[in-house]
Coordinates of C-alpha atoms and ligand atoms in Angstrom, one line a residue:
M1 CA -11.1 -12.5 19.5
I2 CA -10.6 -9.4 17.4
S3 CA -7.2 -8.4 18.6
D4 CA -5.4 -11.6 17.8
L5 CA -5.6 -11.1 14.1
W6 CA -5.0 -7.4 14.4
Y7 CA -4.4 -6.9 10.7
K8 CA -8.0 -7.8 9.8
N9 CA -9.1 -4.4 11.0
A10 CA -6.1 -2.2 11.1
I11 CA -5.5 1.3 9.8
I12 CA -2.1 1.2 8.1
Y13 CA -0.2 4.5 7.3
C14 CA 2.7 4.3 4.9
L15 CA 5.6 6.7 5.1
S16 CA 9.2 7.0 4.3
V17 CA 11.4 8.1 7.1
G18 CA 13.5 10.3 4.9
T19 CA 10.6 12.6 4.0
Y20 CA 8.8 12.7 7.4
M21 CA 10.8 14.9 9.7
D22 CA 14.4 15.9 10.0
A23 CA 15.4 16.2 13.7
N24 CA 19.2 16.4 13.3
G25 CA 19.1 19.1 10.7
D26 CA 21.0 17.5 7.8
G27 CA 18.2 18.0 5.3
V28 CA 16.8 14.4 5.4
G29 CA 14.2 12.9 7.7
D30 CA 15.4 10.5 10.4
F31 CA 14.1 8.1 13.1
R32 CA 14.4 10.7 15.8
G33 CA 12.2 13.1 13.8
L34 CA 9.7 10.3 13.1
A35 CA 9.6 9.3 16.8
R36 CA 8.7 12.8 17.7
R37 CA 5.7 12.6 15.3
L38 CA 4.3 9.5 16.8
D39 CA 1.7 11.6 18.8
Y40 CA 0.5 13.0 15.5
L41 CA 0.0 9.5 14.1
H42 CA -1.6 8.4 17.3
G43 CA -4.0 11.3 17.2
L44 CA -4.9 10.6 13.6
G45 CA -5.9 7.1 14.8
V46 CA -3.7 4.9 12.7
T47 CA -2.9 1.5 14.3
A48 CA 0.1 0.5 12.1
I49 CA 2.9 2.1 10.2
W50 CA 4.4 0.7 7.1
L51 CA 7.9 2.0 6.8
M52 CA 9.5 2.2 3.3
P53 CA 13.1 0.9 3.1
F54 CA 15.5 2.6 5.5
Q55 CA 18.4 0.2 5.4
T56 CA 21.8 1.2 4.1
S57 CA 21.5 1.9 0.4
P58 CA 23.0 3.9 -2.4
H59 CA 19.4 5.2 -2.9
R60 CA 19.2 4.8 -6.6
D61 CA 15.7 3.5 -6.2
D62 CA 14.6 5.3 -3.1
G63 CA 16.1 2.6 -0.8
Y64 CA 14.7 -0.4 -2.8
D65 CA 18.3 -1.1 -3.5
V66 CA 19.6 -2.3 -0.2
S67 CA 23.4 -2.7 0.5
D68 CA 23.2 -3.9 4.1
Y69 CA 20.0 -5.6 5.4
Y70 CA 21.2 -5.5 9.0
S71 CA 21.6 -1.7 9.4
V72 CA 19.9 1.6 9.4
D73 CA 21.2 3.9 6.7
P74 CA 23.3 6.5 8.6
R75 CA 21.4 9.4 7.1
Y76 CA 18.3 8.1 9.0
G77 CA 20.1 7.5 12.3
T78 CA 21.3 4.4 14.2
L79 CA 19.8 1.0 15.2
G80 CA 19.4 2.6 18.6
D81 CA 17.2 5.4 17.1
F82 CA 15.2 2.7 15.3
V83 CA 14.6 0.8 18.6
D84 CA 13.6 4.0 20.3
F85 CA 11.1 4.6 17.5
T86 CA 9.6 1.1 17.6
H87 CA 9.4 1.3 21.4
G88 CA 7.6 4.7 21.2
A89 CA 5.2 3.2 18.6
K90 CA 4.5 0.2 20.9
Q91 CA 3.8 2.5 23.8
R92 CA 1.0 4.1 21.7
G93 CA -0.4 0.8 20.5
I94 CA 0.9 1.4 17.0
R95 CA 2.5 -1.6 15.2
V96 CA 5.4 -1.2 12.8
L97 CA 5.7 -3.1 9.5
I98 CA 8.8 -2.6 7.4
D99 CA 9.6 -3.2 3.8
L100 CA 11.4 -6.5 3.1
V101 CA 13.2 -6.1 -0.3
V102 CA 14.8 -9.4 -1.0
N103 CA 14.1 -10.1 -4.6
H104 CA 17.3 -8.2 -5.3
T105 CA 20.1 -6.3 -3.6
S106 CA 21.9 -3.2 -4.6
D107 CA 24.9 -3.8 -6.9
Q108 CA 26.9 -2.2 -4.1
H109 CA 25.9 -5.0 -1.6
P110 CA 29.1 -6.8 -0.5
W111 CA 27.5 -10.1 -1.6
F112 CA 27.2 -8.9 -5.1
K113 CA 30.7 -7.3 -5.1
E114 CA 32.1 -10.6 -3.9
A115 CA 30.0 -12.6 -6.4
R116 CA 31.2 -10.6 -9.4
R117 CA 34.9 -10.6 -8.2
D118 CA 35.3 -14.3 -7.5
P119 CA 33.6 -17.0 -9.5
D120 CA 34.5 -19.4 -6.6
S121 CA 32.9 -17.3 -4.0
K122 CA 29.9 -18.8 -2.2
Y123 CA 28.1 -15.6 -3.1
R124 CA 28.4 -16.3 -6.9
D125 CA 25.4 -18.6 -6.7
W126 CA 23.4 -16.1 -4.7
Y127 CA 22.8 -14.2 -7.9
V128 CA 21.7 -15.3 -11.4
W129 CA 24.2 -15.5 -14.2
S130 CA 24.6 -16.4 -17.8
K131 CA 27.7 -16.7 -19.9
K132 CA 25.8 -15.6 -23.0
K133 CA 23.2 -13.0 -23.4
P134 CA 19.9 -14.8 -23.1
G135 CA 17.7 -14.4 -26.2
H136 CA 14.8 -12.9 -24.2
A137 CA 17.0 -10.3 -22.4
N138 CA 15.0 -7.4 -23.7
T139 CA 11.7 -8.7 -22.3
G140 CA 10.1 -8.6 -18.9
M141 CA 11.3 -5.2 -17.8
V142 CA 9.3 -3.7 -14.9
F143 CA 10.1 -0.1 -15.9
P144 CA 9.5 0.0 -19.6
G145 CA 10.7 3.2 -21.3
V146 CA 13.4 3.6 -18.6
Q147 CA 14.8 0.1 -18.2
K148 CA 16.2 -1.4 -21.4
T149 CA 17.0 -4.9 -20.5
T150 CA 16.7 -7.6 -17.8
W151 CA 20.2 -9.0 -18.4
T152 CA 23.3 -6.8 -18.1
Y153 CA 26.9 -7.7 -18.8
D154 CA 29.3 -7.3 -15.9
D155 CA 33.0 -6.8 -17.0
Q156 CA 34.4 -8.1 -13.8
A157 CA 32.3 -11.2 -13.6
R158 CA 32.6 -11.7 -17.4
A159 CA 29.0 -12.8 -17.4
Y160 CA 25.5 -11.4 -17.7
Y161 CA 23.5 -11.0 -14.5
F162 CA 19.7 -11.0 -14.3
H163 CA 17.8 -8.0 -12.9
R164 CA 14.0 -7.9 -13.0
F165 CA 14.2 -4.2 -12.1
Y166 CA 16.9 -1.5 -12.8
E167 CA 20.4 -2.7 -13.7
F168 CA 21.8 -1.7 -10.3
Q169 CA 19.4 -4.2 -8.6
P170 CA 20.8 -7.7 -9.4
D171 CA 18.3 -10.4 -8.6
L172 CA 19.0 -12.7 -5.7
N173 CA 18.8 -16.4 -6.6
T174 CA 15.9 -16.9 -4.3
S175 CA 15.6 -20.6 -5.0
H176 CA 19.0 -21.1 -3.3
P177 CA 18.6 -22.6 0.2
E178 CA 21.2 -20.3 1.6
V179 CA 19.5 -17.2 0.2
Q180 CA 16.2 -18.4 1.7
A181 CA 17.9 -19.0 5.1
E182 CA 19.3 -15.5 4.9
I183 CA 15.9 -14.0 4.2
L184 CA 14.6 -15.7 7.4
K185 CA 17.5 -14.4 9.3
I186 CA 16.8 -10.8 8.1
M187 CA 13.2 -11.1 9.3
G188 CA 14.3 -12.5 12.6
F189 CA 16.6 -9.6 13.1
W190 CA 14.0 -6.9 12.6
I191 CA 11.4 -8.8 14.7
Q192 CA 13.9 -8.7 17.5
L193 CA 14.1 -4.9 17.1
G194 CA 10.3 -4.5 17.5
V195 CA 8.7 -4.9 14.1
C196 CA 5.3 -6.7 13.7
G197 CA 5.5 -7.6 10.1
F198 CA 6.9 -7.1 6.6
R199 CA 5.6 -5.6 3.4
M200 CA 7.3 -8.0 1.1
D201 CA 8.4 -6.4 -2.1
A202 CA 7.8 -8.0 -5.5
V203 CA 6.6 -11.3 -4.2
P204 CA 5.8 -13.0 -7.5
F205 CA 9.4 -12.3 -8.6
V206 CA 10.8 -13.5 -5.2
I207 CA 9.1 -16.9 -5.6
G208 CA 9.5 -17.2 -9.4
T209 CA 12.2 -19.4 -10.9
K210 CA 15.0 -17.4 -12.5
G211 CA 17.7 -18.3 -15.0
P212 CA 18.9 -17.7 -18.5
K213 CA 16.6 -20.5 -19.8
V214 CA 13.5 -19.4 -17.9
R215 CA 11.2 -17.6 -20.2
K216 CA 8.1 -18.1 -18.1
P217 CA 8.9 -18.2 -14.4
K218 CA 7.2 -20.8 -12.3
E219 CA 6.0 -19.7 -8.9
Q220 CA 7.4 -21.7 -6.0
Y221 CA 4.5 -21.1 -3.6
D222 CA 5.9 -23.4 -0.9
M223 CA 8.4 -20.6 -0.1
L224 CA 5.5 -18.5 1.1
R225 CA 4.6 -21.1 3.7
S226 CA 8.1 -21.3 5.0
F227 CA 8.2 -17.5 5.5
R228 CA 5.0 -17.6 7.4
E229 CA 5.9 -20.6 9.5
F230 CA 9.1 -18.9 10.5
L231 CA 7.3 -15.7 11.5
Q232 CA 4.7 -17.5 13.4
W233 CA 7.2 -19.5 15.4
R234 CA 9.2 -16.4 16.2
Q235 CA 6.4 -14.1 17.0
G236 CA 2.8 -15.1 16.7
D237 CA 1.3 -11.7 15.7
C238 CA 3.9 -11.0 13.0
I239 CA 2.5 -10.8 9.4
V240 CA 3.5 -10.5 5.8
L241 CA 1.7 -8.0 3.6
A242 CA 2.5 -9.1 0.0
E243 CA 3.1 -6.8 -2.9
A244 CA 1.7 -9.1 -5.6
N245 CA -0.1 -7.5 -8.6
V246 CA -1.5 -10.8 -9.7
L247 CA -4.8 -12.0 -11.3
P248 CA -7.7 -13.0 -9.0
E249 CA -7.4 -16.7 -10.1
T250 CA -4.0 -16.9 -8.4
D251 CA -5.0 -15.1 -5.2
M252 CA -5.6 -18.3 -3.3
E253 CA -2.2 -19.6 -4.2
Y254 CA -0.7 -16.6 -2.4
F255 CA -3.1 -16.8 0.6
G256 CA -2.9 -20.6 0.7
D257 CA -6.0 -22.8 0.7
D258 CA -5.7 -23.3 4.4
G259 CA -4.6 -19.7 5.1
D260 CA -1.0 -20.9 5.5
R261 CA 0.8 -18.5 3.2
M262 CA 0.5 -14.7 3.1
H263 CA -1.6 -12.9 5.8
M264 CA -2.3 -9.9 3.6
M265 CA -2.0 -8.8 0.0
F266 CA -2.5 -5.5 -1.7
N267 CA -5.7 -5.6 -3.8
F268 CA -4.4 -4.2 -7.1
Q269 CA -7.4 -5.5 -8.9
V270 CA -9.8 -3.4 -6.9
N271 CA -7.4 -0.4 -6.9
Q272 CA -7.3 -0.1 -10.7
H273 CA -11.0 -0.6 -11.2
L274 CA -11.7 1.8 -8.4
F275 CA -10.0 4.6 -10.3
Y276 CA -11.9 3.6 -13.4
A277 CA -15.1 3.9 -11.5
L278 CA -14.1 7.4 -10.2
A279 CA -13.1 8.4 -13.8
A280 CA -16.2 7.1 -15.6
A281 CA -18.9 7.1 -12.9
D282 CA -19.4 3.4 -13.8
T283 CA -19.1 1.0 -10.9
R284 CA -19.7 -2.2 -12.8
P285 CA -16.1 -3.2 -13.3
L286 CA -15.3 -2.3 -9.7
V287 CA -18.1 -4.6 -8.5
K288 CA -16.7 -7.3 -10.7
A289 CA -13.2 -6.8 -9.2
M290 CA -14.6 -6.9 -5.7
K291 CA -16.5 -10.2 -6.4
A292 CA -13.5 -11.7 -8.2
T293 CA -11.3 -11.0 -5.2
K294 CA -13.8 -12.1 -2.6
P295 CA -12.6 -15.6 -2.0
R296 CA -9.9 -15.7 0.7
P297 CA -9.3 -17.7 3.8
A298 CA -10.9 -16.4 7.0
T299 CA -7.6 -15.4 8.5
A300 CA -6.4 -13.6 5.4
Q301 CA -7.0 -9.9 4.6
W302 CA -6.8 -7.5 1.7
G303 CA -4.8 -4.3 2.0
Q304 CA -6.9 -1.7 0.2
F305 CA -5.3 1.5 -1.0
L306 CA -5.8 4.4 -3.3
R307 CA -2.3 5.8 -4.1
N308 CA 1.1 4.6 -3.0
H309 CA 4.7 5.6 -3.6
D310 CA 4.7 4.1 -7.1
E311 CA 2.8 5.0 -10.2
L312 CA -0.9 4.1 -10.2
D313 CA -0.6 1.0 -12.3
L314 CA -3.5 0.6 -14.8
G315 CA -2.1 -2.4 -16.6
R316 CA -5.0 -4.6 -15.7
L317 CA -7.7 -2.4 -17.3
T318 CA -8.7 -2.7 -20.9
Q319 CA -7.1 -0.3 -23.3
E320 CA -10.4 1.7 -23.4
Q321 CA -10.8 1.8 -19.6
R322 CA -7.1 2.9 -19.2
Q323 CA -7.6 5.7 -21.7
T324 CA -10.7 6.9 -19.8
V325 CA -8.6 7.0 -16.6
F326 CA -5.7 8.8 -18.3
R327 CA -8.1 11.4 -19.8
A328 CA -9.7 12.1 -16.4
F329 CA -6.7 12.0 -14.1
G330 CA -3.5 12.1 -16.1
P331 CA -4.1 13.7 -19.5
E332 CA -0.6 15.0 -20.0
E333 CA 2.3 12.8 -21.0
S334 CA 4.3 14.2 -18.0
M335 CA 1.7 12.7 -15.7
Q336 CA 2.0 9.2 -17.1
L337 CA 4.7 6.6 -16.5
Y338 CA 6.0 3.3 -17.8
E339 CA 3.4 3.1 -20.5
R340 CA 0.8 1.9 -18.0
G341 CA 0.2 4.3 -15.2
I342 CA -0.2 7.7 -13.6
R343 CA 2.5 9.2 -11.3
R344 CA 0.4 11.8 -9.5
R345 CA -0.8 12.1 -6.0
L346 CA -4.4 11.6 -5.2
A347 CA -5.5 15.2 -4.5
P348 CA -4.3 16.7 -7.8
M349 CA -5.6 13.7 -9.7
L350 CA -9.1 14.6 -8.4
G351 CA -8.6 18.3 -9.2
G352 CA -8.3 19.1 -5.5
D353 CA -12.1 18.6 -5.4
R354 CA -12.9 18.0 -1.7
R355 CA -16.1 16.1 -2.5
R356 CA -14.3 13.6 -4.8
I357 CA -11.4 13.2 -2.3
E358 CA -13.9 12.4 0.5
L359 CA -15.7 10.0 -1.8
A360 CA -12.5 8.2 -2.7
Y361 CA -11.5 8.0 1.0
S362 CA -14.9 7.0 2.1
L363 CA -14.7 4.1 -0.3
L364 CA -11.2 3.1 0.7
F365 CA -12.4 2.9 4.3
T366 CA -15.4 0.8 3.4
L367 CA -13.9 -1.6 1.0
P368 CA -13.5 -5.2 2.1
G369 CA -10.2 -5.2 3.8
T370 CA -7.8 -3.1 5.8
P371 CA -7.2 0.5 4.5
V372 CA -3.6 1.6 3.8
I373 CA -3.2 5.3 3.5
R374 CA -0.3 7.3 2.3
Y375 CA 1.4 10.0 4.3
G376 CA 0.3 13.5 3.3
D377 CA -2.9 12.3 1.6
E378 CA -4.7 13.1 4.9
L379 CA -3.8 16.8 4.1
G380 CA -4.4 16.5 0.4
M381 CA -0.8 17.0 -0.5
G382 CA 0.2 17.5 -4.1
D383 CA 3.0 16.4 -6.4
E384 CA 6.0 17.9 -8.1
L385 CA 6.0 16.7 -11.7
S386 CA 9.5 18.2 -12.4
L387 CA 11.0 15.4 -10.3
K388 CA 11.7 12.3 -12.2
E389 CA 9.7 9.1 -12.5
R390 CA 8.0 8.3 -9.2
N391 CA 9.8 10.9 -7.1
C392 CA 7.2 13.4 -7.9
A393 CA 4.9 11.9 -5.3
R394 CA 7.6 11.4 -2.7
T395 CA 8.1 15.0 -1.4
P396 CA 8.5 15.8 2.3
M397 CA 5.5 15.9 4.7
Q398 CA 4.1 19.4 5.1
W399 CA 3.9 20.1 8.8
S400 CA 3.5 23.9 9.0
D401 CA 4.0 27.2 7.1
E402 CA 7.5 27.5 8.5
P403 CA 10.4 27.3 6.2
H404 CA 10.4 24.0 4.2
G405 CA 7.1 23.2 5.7
G406 CA 8.5 22.5 9.1
F407 CA 10.2 19.4 7.7
T408 CA 13.8 20.6 8.3
K409 CA 15.8 23.5 9.6
H410 CA 18.4 22.8 6.9
D411 CA 18.8 25.4 4.1
K412 CA 18.4 22.8 1.4
P413 CA 16.4 19.7 2.1
V414 CA 17.6 16.7 0.0
Y415 CA 14.0 16.2 -1.3
P416 CA 12.4 19.5 -2.1
V417 CA 9.2 20.5 -0.2
I418 CA 6.3 21.5 -2.4
S419 CA 6.1 25.3 -2.2
A420 CA 3.9 27.9 -3.8
G421 CA 0.8 27.1 -5.9
P422 CA -2.3 25.4 -4.6
Y423 CA -0.5 22.5 -3.0
G424 CA 2.4 24.5 -1.5
F425 CA 3.2 24.0 2.2
E426 CA 2.2 27.6 2.8
H427 CA -1.5 26.5 2.4
V428 CA -1.5 22.8 2.7
N429 CA 0.0 21.8 6.0
A430 CA -0.9 19.9 9.2
A431 CA -0.7 22.9 11.6
I432 CA -3.3 24.9 9.6
Q433 CA -5.6 21.9 9.1
R434 CA -5.5 21.0 12.8
R435 CA -7.0 24.4 13.6
H436 CA -9.9 24.1 11.2
P437 CA -12.7 21.7 12.2
D438 CA -13.7 21.1 8.6
S439 CA -10.2 20.4 7.3
L440 CA -9.4 17.2 5.4
L441 CA -7.1 16.3 8.3
N442 CA -9.9 16.5 10.8
W443 CA -12.3 14.8 8.4
T444 CA -9.8 11.9 8.1
E445 CA -9.4 11.6 11.8
R446 CA -13.1 11.4 12.3
I447 CA -13.6 8.9 9.5
I448 CA -10.9 6.7 11.0
R449 CA -12.5 6.9 14.4
M450 CA -15.8 5.7 12.9
R451 CA -14.1 3.1 10.8
K452 CA -12.7 1.6 14.0
E453 CA -16.2 1.3 15.3
V454 CA -17.3 -0.7 12.3
P455 CA -15.5 -4.0 12.6
E456 CA -18.1 -5.5 10.3
I457 CA -16.0 -4.3 7.3
G458 CA -12.8 -6.1 8.3
W459 CA -14.5 -9.2 9.6
G460 CA -17.8 -9.5 7.9
D461 CA -19.1 -10.9 4.7
F462 CA -20.1 -8.3 2.0
A463 CA -22.9 -8.2 -0.5
V464 CA -23.3 -5.6 -3.3
I465 CA -26.9 -4.6 -3.5
P466 CA -27.8 -4.7 -7.2
M467 CA -28.7 -1.2 -8.5
R468 CA -29.9 -0.2 -12.0
N469 CA -27.9 3.0 -11.8
S470 CA -24.3 2.0 -12.4
A471 CA -23.0 5.3 -10.9
I472 CA -24.2 4.1 -7.5
L473 CA -22.5 1.5 -5.3
V474 CA -24.4 0.1 -2.3
M475 CA -22.6 -2.4 -0.1
R476 CA -23.7 -4.3 3.0
Y477 CA -21.6 -6.1 5.5
D478 CA -22.9 -8.7 7.9
W479 CA -21.2 -9.9 11.0
R480 CA -22.3 -11.3 14.3
N481 CA -26.0 -10.4 14.0
N482 CA -25.2 -6.9 12.8
S483 CA -25.1 -5.2 9.4
V484 CA -23.8 -1.9 8.1
L485 CA -24.5 -0.4 4.7
F486 CA -22.6 2.1 2.6
V487 CA -23.8 4.1 -0.4
H488 CA -21.5 5.9 -2.8
N489 CA -22.4 8.1 -5.8
F490 CA -19.6 8.3 -8.3
D491 CA -21.3 10.8 -10.5
A492 CA -21.1 14.6 -10.2
E493 CA -24.9 14.8 -10.4
P494 CA -27.4 14.0 -7.6
H495 CA -29.4 10.7 -8.0
E496 CA -32.6 9.6 -6.6
I497 CA -32.3 5.9 -5.5
A498 CA -34.3 3.2 -3.9
F499 CA -33.0 -0.1 -2.5
A500 CA -33.9 -2.8 0.0
T501 CA -31.1 -3.6 2.4
G502 CA -31.6 -7.3 2.1
A503 CA -30.6 -7.7 5.7
E504 CA -32.3 -10.5 7.6
G505 CA -35.0 -9.8 10.2
E506 CA -36.9 -6.6 10.8
H507 CA -33.8 -4.5 11.3
G508 CA -33.6 -3.6 7.7
D509 CA -36.4 -1.1 8.0
V510 CA -34.2 1.5 9.7
L511 CA -30.9 2.9 8.6
V512 CA -29.0 4.9 11.2
N513 CA -26.7 7.5 9.6
L514 CA -23.2 7.1 11.2
L515 CA -21.9 10.4 9.9
G516 CA -24.9 12.7 9.9
T517 CA -28.4 13.1 11.2
E518 CA -30.5 12.0 8.2
H519 CA -31.5 8.5 9.1
S520 CA -33.7 6.5 6.8
K521 CA -36.9 4.5 7.3
A522 CA -38.0 2.1 4.6
G523 CA -41.2 3.0 2.8
D524 CA -44.3 0.8 2.5
D525 CA -42.6 -1.0 -0.4
G526 CA -39.9 -2.1 2.0
K527 CA -37.3 0.1 0.2
H528 CA -35.2 3.0 1.3
H529 CA -35.6 6.1 -0.8
L530 CA -33.0 8.8 -0.8
V531 CA -31.5 11.5 -2.9
I532 CA -27.8 11.3 -2.9
E533 CA -25.9 14.4 -3.9
G534 CA -23.1 14.4 -6.5
Y535 CA -20.1 12.5 -5.2
G536 CA -22.1 11.8 -2.0
Y537 CA -21.6 9.0 0.4
R538 CA -23.5 7.5 3.4
W539 CA -22.5 5.2 6.2
Y540 CA -25.4 3.5 7.8
R541 CA -25.9 1.0 10.6
V542 CA -28.8 -1.3 9.8
G543 CA -31.3 -1.3 12.7
G544 CA -30.8 0.8 15.8
L545 CA -27.7 1.9 17.8
D546 CA -28.3 -1.0 20.1
Y547 CA -26.1 -3.0 17.9
L548 CA -23.5 -3.7 20.5
L549 CA -26.2 -5.2 22.7
R550 CA -27.4 -7.3 19.8
R551 CA -23.9 -8.5 18.7
T552 CA -23.4 -12.2 19.1
D553 CA -20.1 -13.6 20.4
I554 CA -19.5 -15.9 17.4
G555 CA -20.7 -16.3 13.9
Ligands
NOJ1 C1 8.2 -2.4 -5.8 C2 8.4 -1.1 -5.1 O1 7.1 -0.6 -4.6 C3 9.0 -0.1 -6.0 O2 9.1 1.2 -5.5 C4 10.4 -0.6 -6.3 O3 11.0 0.2 -7.3 C5 10.4 -2.0 -6.9 N1 9.5 -2.9 -6.1 C6 11.8 -2.6 -6.8 O4 12.1 -2.9 -5.5

């Protein structure tokens, strides 16, 4: 049954409520605004929303510094507004995933305040302390260049506390049974309010051992099983989508050999090599990354993505590959961040070139896994590099050419809307793009519609067809007596190519074009011959369009 494991073939759309739509006119988006935009999301065809943190927070890291896990930040509305929103989503068949940020709290969280004030408080042990400054305090920073240390002295506590991220994000002592129990309670709370899963922040750090003597944290993978068990018992279709930028050899530890740990993980390995392939027109490292991340339990799924709310982290590329990507997509220092990444949005990185944007999206939608798209990318929204660190790619959604892009009626939105220039709301907005059949918005809607009719990608087994030309990627998926095949040309130049589909049976002779009218029939040599234009892509169904009649019920 397809629907039971819904995340195997979902279309996930990630957004932050504060930048989506402001219904109450205070200059910041809120749940009432978001609920009114559900029809837009439904029309676009997304099947799940991933909401960035919206709980009460001092907002020093865009909400990734939570000060009350059981509330909605007043600027976004009330718990009542939240439930209205999840209800509206459910009515439209859209599932809601929320961020679960439990590696650390805000330093304004009452637990931390209590912990630093009173050494005998039960909350003292909920954090990680050291009387002396650990020798390795200036190592392991996640935000190099901005963050100076991982251990900061607290005058009130008269001790150093550990923080993997910024100093206002003290790490929770996640090995502590009471902290673990609290994490489950938080999940249970939000499930009750209508959510279907959690994007778990910083998973390797959540499960890593912590302490002044810990130089090399040891992962406590069993914790992942207990999170999953809890979810499954409470609500069978609830999932965890893990943020874990780890090496392929540890993937199975996160998924669990029996598929008993994380349901989904973001595929950072493929993401970084994908950008290299786009920059260098060389698909070989991407193919390697796809193959390295192929093993996974049948019930697990990759979350594939292009850009998200953070920098494009290129830390897993070689120095030379990274420089190639920097040169192509982020040549200026102001575009780079944390000595490892690019902080721009997708469209400006690709020079606003529609052919390249479509190529990138076509790839995203055909990579093995479930695509995760970022709000505004369906319009080709830009960035505002004058905003600091990652904020440049977190500007409000551009709805129309009305003041502030139709995001708010307030004179001064808290987050500035991109205005003027090629990416200004005056030109780039949903209202204009809705009217033009060829707009990126309508293209995205159509490609999503087609993607939903190709369950082979989410469920099937993939094979990369070997090509001599490394600018070309040909992938085939097989599932239930059906195959689909995708061709992508990463080069600006057209290429003449030939390949055999490798599909079993006689079906391989015919390729039916799913997005256009040029179908392909194999030549006498059994190969398909085609000329693919610069940055071109093709989606084919192998055999005829009687595929649904041919589909088997299992296998
Ligand atoms: C990862 C999140 O994606 C990022 O935005 C945040 O700053 C850190 N985790 C800390 O929560």
